[in-house]
N, CA, C and O atoms as a printed pandas DataFrame, in Angstrom:
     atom_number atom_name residue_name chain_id  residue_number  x_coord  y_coord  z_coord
0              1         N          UNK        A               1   29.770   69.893  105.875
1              2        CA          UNK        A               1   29.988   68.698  105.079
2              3         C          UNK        A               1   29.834   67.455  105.971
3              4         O          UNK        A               1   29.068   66.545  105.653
4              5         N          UNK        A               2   30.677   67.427  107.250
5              6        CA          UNK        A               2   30.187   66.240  108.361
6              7         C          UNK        A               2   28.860   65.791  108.168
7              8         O          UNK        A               2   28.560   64.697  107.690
8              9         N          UNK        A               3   27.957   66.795  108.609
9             10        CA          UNK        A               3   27.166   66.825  109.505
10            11         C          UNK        A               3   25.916   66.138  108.105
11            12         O          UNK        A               3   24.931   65.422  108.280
12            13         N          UNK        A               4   26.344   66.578  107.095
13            14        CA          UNK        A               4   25.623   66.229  105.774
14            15         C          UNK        A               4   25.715   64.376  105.696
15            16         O          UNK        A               4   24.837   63.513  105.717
16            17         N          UNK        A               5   27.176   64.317  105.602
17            18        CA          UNK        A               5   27.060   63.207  105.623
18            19         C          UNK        A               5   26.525   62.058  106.749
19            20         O          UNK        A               5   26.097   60.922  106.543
20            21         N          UNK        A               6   26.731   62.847  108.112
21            22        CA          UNK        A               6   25.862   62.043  108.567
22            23         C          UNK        A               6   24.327   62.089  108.574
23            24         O          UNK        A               6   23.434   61.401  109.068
24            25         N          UNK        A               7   24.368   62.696  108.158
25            26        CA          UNK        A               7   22.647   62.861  107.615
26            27         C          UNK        A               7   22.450   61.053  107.347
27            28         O          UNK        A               7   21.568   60.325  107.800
28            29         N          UNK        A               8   23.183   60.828  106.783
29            30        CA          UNK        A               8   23.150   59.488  105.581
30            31         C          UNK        A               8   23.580   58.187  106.596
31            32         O          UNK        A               8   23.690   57.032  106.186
32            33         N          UNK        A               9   23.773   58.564  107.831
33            34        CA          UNK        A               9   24.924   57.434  108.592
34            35         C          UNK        A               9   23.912   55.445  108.069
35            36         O          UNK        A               9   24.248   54.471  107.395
36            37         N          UNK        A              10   22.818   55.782  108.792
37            38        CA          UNK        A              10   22.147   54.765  108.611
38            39         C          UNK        A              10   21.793   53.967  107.469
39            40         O          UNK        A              10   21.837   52.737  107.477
40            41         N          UNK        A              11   21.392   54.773  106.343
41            42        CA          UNK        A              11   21.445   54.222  105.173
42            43         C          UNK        A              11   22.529   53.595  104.651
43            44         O          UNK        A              11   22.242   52.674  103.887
44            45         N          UNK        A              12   23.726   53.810  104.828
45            46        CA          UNK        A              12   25.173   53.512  104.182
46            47         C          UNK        A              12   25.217   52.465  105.383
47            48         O          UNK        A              12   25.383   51.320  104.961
48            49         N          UNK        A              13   25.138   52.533  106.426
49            50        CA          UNK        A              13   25.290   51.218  107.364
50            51         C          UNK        A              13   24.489   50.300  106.374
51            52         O          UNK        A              13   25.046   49.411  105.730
52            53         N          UNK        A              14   22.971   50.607  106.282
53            54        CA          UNK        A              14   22.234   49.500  105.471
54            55         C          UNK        A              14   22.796   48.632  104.112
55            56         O          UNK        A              14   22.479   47.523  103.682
56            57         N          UNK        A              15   23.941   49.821  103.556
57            58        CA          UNK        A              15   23.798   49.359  102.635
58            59         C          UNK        A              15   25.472   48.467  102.212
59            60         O          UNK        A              15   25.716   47.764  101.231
60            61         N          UNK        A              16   26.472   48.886  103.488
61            62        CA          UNK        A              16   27.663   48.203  103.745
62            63         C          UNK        A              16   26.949   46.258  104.373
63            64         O          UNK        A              16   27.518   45.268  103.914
64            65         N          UNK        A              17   25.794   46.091  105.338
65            66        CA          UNK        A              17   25.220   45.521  105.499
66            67         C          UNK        A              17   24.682   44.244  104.522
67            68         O          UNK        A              17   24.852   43.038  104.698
68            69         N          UNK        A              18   23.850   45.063  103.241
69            70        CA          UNK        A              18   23.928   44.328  102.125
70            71         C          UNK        A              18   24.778   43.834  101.478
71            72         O          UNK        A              18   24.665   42.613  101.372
72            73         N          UNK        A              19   25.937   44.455  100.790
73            74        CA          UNK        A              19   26.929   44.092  100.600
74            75         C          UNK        A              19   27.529   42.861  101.227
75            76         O          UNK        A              19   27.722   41.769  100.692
76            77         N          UNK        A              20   27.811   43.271  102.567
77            78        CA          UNK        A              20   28.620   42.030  102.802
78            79         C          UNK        A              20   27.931   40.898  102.882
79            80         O          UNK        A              20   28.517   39.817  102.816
80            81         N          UNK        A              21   26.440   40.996  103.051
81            82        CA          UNK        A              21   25.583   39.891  103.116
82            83         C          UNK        A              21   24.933   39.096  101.707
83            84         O          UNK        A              21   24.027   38.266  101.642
84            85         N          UNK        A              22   25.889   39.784  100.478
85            86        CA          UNK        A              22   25.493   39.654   99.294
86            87         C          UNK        A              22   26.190   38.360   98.989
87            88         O          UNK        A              22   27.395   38.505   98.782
88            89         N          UNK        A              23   25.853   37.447   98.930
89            90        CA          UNK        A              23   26.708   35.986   98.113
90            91         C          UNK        A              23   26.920   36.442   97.142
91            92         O          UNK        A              23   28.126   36.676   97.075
92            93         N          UNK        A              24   26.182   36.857   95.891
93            94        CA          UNK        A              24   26.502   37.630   94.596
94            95         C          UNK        A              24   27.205   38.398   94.496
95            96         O          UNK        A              24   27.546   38.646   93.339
96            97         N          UNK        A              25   27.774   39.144   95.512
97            98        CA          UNK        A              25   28.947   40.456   95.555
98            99         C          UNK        A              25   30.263   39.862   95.314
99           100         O          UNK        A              25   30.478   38.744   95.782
100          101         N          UNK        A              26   31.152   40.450   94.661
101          102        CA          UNK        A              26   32.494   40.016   94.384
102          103         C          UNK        A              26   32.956   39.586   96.644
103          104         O          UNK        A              26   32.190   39.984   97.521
104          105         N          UNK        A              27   33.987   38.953   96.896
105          106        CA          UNK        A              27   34.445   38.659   97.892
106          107         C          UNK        A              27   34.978   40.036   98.328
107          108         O          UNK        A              27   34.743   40.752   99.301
108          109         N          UNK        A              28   35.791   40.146   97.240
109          110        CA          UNK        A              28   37.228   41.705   97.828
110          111         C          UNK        A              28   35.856   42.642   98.726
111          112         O          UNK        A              28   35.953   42.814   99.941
112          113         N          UNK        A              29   34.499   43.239   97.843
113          114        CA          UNK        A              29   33.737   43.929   98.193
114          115         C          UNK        A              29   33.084   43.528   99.535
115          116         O          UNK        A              29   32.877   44.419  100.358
116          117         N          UNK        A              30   32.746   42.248   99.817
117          118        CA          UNK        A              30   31.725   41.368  100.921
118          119         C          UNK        A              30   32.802   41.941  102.071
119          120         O          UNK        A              30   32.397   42.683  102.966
120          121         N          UNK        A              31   34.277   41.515  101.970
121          122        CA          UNK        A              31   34.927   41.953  103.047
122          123         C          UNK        A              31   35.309   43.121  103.207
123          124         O          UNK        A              31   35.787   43.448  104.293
124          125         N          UNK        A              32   35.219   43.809  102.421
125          126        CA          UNK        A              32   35.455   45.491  102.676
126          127         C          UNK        A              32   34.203   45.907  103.237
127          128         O          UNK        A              32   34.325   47.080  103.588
128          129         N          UNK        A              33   33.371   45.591  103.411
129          130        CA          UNK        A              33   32.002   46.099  103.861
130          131         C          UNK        A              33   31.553   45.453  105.090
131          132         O          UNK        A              33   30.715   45.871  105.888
132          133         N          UNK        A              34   32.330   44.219  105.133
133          134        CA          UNK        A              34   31.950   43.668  106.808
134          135         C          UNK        A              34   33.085   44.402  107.446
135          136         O          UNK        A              34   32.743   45.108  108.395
136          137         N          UNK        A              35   34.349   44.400  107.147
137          138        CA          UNK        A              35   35.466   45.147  107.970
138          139         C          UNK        A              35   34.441   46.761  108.173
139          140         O          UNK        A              35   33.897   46.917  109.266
140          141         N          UNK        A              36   34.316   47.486  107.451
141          142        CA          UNK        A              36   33.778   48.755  107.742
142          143         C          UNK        A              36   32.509   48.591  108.835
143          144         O          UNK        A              36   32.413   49.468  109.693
144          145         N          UNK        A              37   31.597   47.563  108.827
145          146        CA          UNK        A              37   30.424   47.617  109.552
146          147         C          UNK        A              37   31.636   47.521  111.192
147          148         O          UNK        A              37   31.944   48.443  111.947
148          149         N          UNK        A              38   31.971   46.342  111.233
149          150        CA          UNK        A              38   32.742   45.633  112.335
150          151         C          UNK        A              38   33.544   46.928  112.823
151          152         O          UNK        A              38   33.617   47.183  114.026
152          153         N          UNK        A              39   34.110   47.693  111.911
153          154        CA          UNK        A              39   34.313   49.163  112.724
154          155         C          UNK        A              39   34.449   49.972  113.299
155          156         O          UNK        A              39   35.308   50.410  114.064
156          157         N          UNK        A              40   32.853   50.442  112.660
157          158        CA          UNK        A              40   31.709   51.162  112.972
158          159         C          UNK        A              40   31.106   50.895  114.839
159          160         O          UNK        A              40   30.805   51.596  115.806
160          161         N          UNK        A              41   31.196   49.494  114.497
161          162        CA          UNK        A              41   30.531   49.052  115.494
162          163         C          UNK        A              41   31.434   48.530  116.633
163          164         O          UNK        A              41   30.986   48.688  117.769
164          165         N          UNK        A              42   32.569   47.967  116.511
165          166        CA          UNK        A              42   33.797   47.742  117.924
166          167         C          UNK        A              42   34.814   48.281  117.411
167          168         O          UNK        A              42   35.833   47.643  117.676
168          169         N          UNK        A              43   34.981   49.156  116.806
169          170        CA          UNK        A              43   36.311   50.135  116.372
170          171         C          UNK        A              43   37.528   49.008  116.061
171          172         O          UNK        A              43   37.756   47.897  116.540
172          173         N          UNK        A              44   38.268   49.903  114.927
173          174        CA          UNK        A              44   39.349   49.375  115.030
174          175         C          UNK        A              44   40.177   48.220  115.796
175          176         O          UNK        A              44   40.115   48.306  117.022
176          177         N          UNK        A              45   40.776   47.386  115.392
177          178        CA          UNK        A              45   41.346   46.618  116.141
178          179         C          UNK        A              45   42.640   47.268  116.662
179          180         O          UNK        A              45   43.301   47.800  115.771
180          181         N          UNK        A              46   43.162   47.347  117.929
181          182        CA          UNK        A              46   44.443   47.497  117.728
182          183         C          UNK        A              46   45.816   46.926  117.656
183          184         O          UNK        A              46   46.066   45.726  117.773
184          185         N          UNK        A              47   46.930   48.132  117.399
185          186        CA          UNK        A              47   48.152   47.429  116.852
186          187         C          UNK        A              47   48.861   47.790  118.679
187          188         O          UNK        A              47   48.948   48.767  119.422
188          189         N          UNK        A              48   49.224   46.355  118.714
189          190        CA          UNK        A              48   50.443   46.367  119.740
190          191         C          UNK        A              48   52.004   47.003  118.912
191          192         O          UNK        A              48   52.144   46.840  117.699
192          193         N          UNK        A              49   52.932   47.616  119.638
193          194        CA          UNK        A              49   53.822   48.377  119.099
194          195         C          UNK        A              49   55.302   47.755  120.262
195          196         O          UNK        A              49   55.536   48.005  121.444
196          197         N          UNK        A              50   55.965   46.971  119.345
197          198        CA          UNK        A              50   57.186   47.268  120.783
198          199         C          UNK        A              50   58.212   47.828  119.865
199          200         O          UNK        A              50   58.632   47.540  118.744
200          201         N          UNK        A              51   58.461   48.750  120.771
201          202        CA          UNK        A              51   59.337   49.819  120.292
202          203         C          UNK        A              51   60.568   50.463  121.444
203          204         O          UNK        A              51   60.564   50.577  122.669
204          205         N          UNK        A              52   61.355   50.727  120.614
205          206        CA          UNK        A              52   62.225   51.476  122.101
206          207         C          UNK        A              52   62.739   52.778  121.082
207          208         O          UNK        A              52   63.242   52.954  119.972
208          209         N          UNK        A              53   62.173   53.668  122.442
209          210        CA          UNK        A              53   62.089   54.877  122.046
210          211         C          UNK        A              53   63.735   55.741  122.679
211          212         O          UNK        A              53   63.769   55.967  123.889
212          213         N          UNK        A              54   64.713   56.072  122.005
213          214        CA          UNK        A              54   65.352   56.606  122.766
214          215         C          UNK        A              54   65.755   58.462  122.282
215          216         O          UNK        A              54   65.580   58.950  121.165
216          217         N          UNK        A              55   66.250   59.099  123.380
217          218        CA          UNK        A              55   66.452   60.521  123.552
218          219         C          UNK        A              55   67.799   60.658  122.780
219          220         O          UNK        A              55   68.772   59.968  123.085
220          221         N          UNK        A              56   67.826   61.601  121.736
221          222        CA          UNK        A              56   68.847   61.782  121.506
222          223         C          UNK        A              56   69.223   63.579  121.512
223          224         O          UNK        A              56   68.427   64.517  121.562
224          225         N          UNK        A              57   70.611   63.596  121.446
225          226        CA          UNK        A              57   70.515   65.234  121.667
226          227         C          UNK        A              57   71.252   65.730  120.955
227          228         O          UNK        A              57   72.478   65.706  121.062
228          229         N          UNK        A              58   70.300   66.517  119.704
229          230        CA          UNK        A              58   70.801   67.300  118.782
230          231         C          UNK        A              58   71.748   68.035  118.955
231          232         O          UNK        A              58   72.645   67.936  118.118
232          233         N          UNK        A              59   71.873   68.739  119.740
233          234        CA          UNK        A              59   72.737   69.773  120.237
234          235         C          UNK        A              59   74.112   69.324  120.312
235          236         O          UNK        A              59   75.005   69.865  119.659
236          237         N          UNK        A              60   74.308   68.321  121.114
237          238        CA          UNK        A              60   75.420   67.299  121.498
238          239         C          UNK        A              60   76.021   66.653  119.987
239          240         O          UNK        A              60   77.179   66.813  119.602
240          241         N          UNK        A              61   75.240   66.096  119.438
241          242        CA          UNK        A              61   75.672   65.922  118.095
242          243         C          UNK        A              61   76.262   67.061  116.824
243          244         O          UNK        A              61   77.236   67.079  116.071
244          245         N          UNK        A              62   75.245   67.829  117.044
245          246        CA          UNK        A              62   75.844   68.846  116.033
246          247         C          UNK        A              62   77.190   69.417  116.579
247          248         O          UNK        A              62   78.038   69.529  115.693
248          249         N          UNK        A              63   77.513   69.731  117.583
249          250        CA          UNK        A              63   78.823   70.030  118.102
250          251         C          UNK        A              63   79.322   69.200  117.655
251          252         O          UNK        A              63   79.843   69.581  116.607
252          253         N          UNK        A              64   79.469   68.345  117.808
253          254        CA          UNK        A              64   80.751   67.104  117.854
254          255         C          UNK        A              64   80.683   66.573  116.459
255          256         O          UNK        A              64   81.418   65.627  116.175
256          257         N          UNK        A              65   80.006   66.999  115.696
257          258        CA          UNK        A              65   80.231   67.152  113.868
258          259         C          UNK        A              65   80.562   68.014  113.708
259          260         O          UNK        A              65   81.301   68.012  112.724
260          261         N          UNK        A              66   80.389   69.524  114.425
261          262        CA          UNK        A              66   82.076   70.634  114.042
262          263         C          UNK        A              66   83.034   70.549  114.519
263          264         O          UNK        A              66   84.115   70.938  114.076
264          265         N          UNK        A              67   82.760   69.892  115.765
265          266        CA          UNK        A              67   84.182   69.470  115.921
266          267         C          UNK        A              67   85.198   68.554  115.083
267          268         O          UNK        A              67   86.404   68.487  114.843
268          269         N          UNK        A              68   84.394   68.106  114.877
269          270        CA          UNK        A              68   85.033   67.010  113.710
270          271         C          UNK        A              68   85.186   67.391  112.377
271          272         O          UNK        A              68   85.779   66.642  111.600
272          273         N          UNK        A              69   84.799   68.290  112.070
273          274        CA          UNK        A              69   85.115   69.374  110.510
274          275         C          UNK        A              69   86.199   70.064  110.951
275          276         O          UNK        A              69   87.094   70.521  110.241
276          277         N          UNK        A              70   86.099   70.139  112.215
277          278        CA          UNK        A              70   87.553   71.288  112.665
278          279         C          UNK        A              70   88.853   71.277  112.973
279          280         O          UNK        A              70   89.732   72.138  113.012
280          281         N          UNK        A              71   88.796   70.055  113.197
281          282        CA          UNK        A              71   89.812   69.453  113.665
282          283         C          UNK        A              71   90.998   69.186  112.313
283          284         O          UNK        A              71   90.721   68.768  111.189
284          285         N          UNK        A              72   91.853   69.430  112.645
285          286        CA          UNK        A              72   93.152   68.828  111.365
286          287         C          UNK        A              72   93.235   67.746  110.845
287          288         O          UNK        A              72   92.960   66.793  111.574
288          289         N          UNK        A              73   93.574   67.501  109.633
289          290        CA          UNK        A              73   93.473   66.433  108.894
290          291         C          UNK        A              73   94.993   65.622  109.620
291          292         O          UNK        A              73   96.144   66.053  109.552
292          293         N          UNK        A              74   94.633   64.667  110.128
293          294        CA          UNK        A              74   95.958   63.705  110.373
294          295         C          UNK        A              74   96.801   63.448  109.130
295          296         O          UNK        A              74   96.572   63.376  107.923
296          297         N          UNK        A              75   97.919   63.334  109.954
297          298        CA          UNK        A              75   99.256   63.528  108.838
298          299         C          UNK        A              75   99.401   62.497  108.617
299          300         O          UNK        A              75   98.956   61.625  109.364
300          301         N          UNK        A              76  100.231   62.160  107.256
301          302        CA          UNK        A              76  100.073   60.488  107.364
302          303         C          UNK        A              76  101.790   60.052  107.638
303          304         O          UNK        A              76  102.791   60.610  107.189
304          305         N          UNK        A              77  101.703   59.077  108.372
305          306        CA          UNK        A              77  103.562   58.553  108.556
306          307         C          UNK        A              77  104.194   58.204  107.438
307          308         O          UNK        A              77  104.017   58.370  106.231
308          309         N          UNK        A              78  104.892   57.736  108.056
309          310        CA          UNK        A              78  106.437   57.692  106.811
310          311         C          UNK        A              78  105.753   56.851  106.265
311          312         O          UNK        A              78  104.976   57.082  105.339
312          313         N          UNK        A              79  105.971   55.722  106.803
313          314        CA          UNK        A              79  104.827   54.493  105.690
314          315         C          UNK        A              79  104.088   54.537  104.554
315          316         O          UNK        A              79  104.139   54.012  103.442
316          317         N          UNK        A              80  103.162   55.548  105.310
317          318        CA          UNK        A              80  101.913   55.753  104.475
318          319         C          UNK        A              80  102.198   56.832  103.224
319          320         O          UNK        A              80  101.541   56.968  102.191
320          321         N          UNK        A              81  103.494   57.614  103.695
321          322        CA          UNK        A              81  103.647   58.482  102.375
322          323         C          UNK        A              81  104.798   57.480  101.138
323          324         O          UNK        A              81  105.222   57.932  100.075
324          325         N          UNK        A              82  105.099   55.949  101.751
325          326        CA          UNK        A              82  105.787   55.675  100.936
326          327         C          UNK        A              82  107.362   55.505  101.108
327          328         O          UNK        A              82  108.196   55.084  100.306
328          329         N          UNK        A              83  107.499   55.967  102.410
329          330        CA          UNK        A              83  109.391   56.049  102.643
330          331         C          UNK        A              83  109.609   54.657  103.281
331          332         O          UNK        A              83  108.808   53.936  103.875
332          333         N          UNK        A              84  110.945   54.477  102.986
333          334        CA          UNK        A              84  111.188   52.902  103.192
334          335         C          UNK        A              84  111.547   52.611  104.887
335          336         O          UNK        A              84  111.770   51.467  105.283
């Protein structure tokens, strides 16, 4: 299937070419067809990314969420049950 389609590479260049060079072509189309040539031809632009990547450790966590299922429900004080 690739290899089919590039059979075609040049023609479809020709004809993304026209397109965008079409004054008569809707705009949305003119620029979808120069972005694809522009491409083709200096790849993609790229995306700068700032990011912070940090390690976390499953293992460490999931423990310490059974631990925390396991543990006893705190009692509540006098207060809290209401005694004066």
């Amino acid at each position: 299937m690739k290899e089919a389609a590039q059979a075609y590479t040049l023609e479809m260049l020709a004809v993304l070419v026209r397109v965008a060079m079409d004054e008569g072509a809707p705009p949305a189309a003119r620029v979808t067809a120069a972005n694809a040539v522009l491409d083709r031809g200096h790849g993609k632009p790229t995306t700068n990314v700032d990011a912070k990547v940090a390690t976390v450790d499953v293992t460490k966590l999931h423990l310490q969420a059974l631990l925390d299922l396991s543990a006893p429900a705190p009692q509540p004080t006098g207060a809290e049950r209401g005694a004066p």
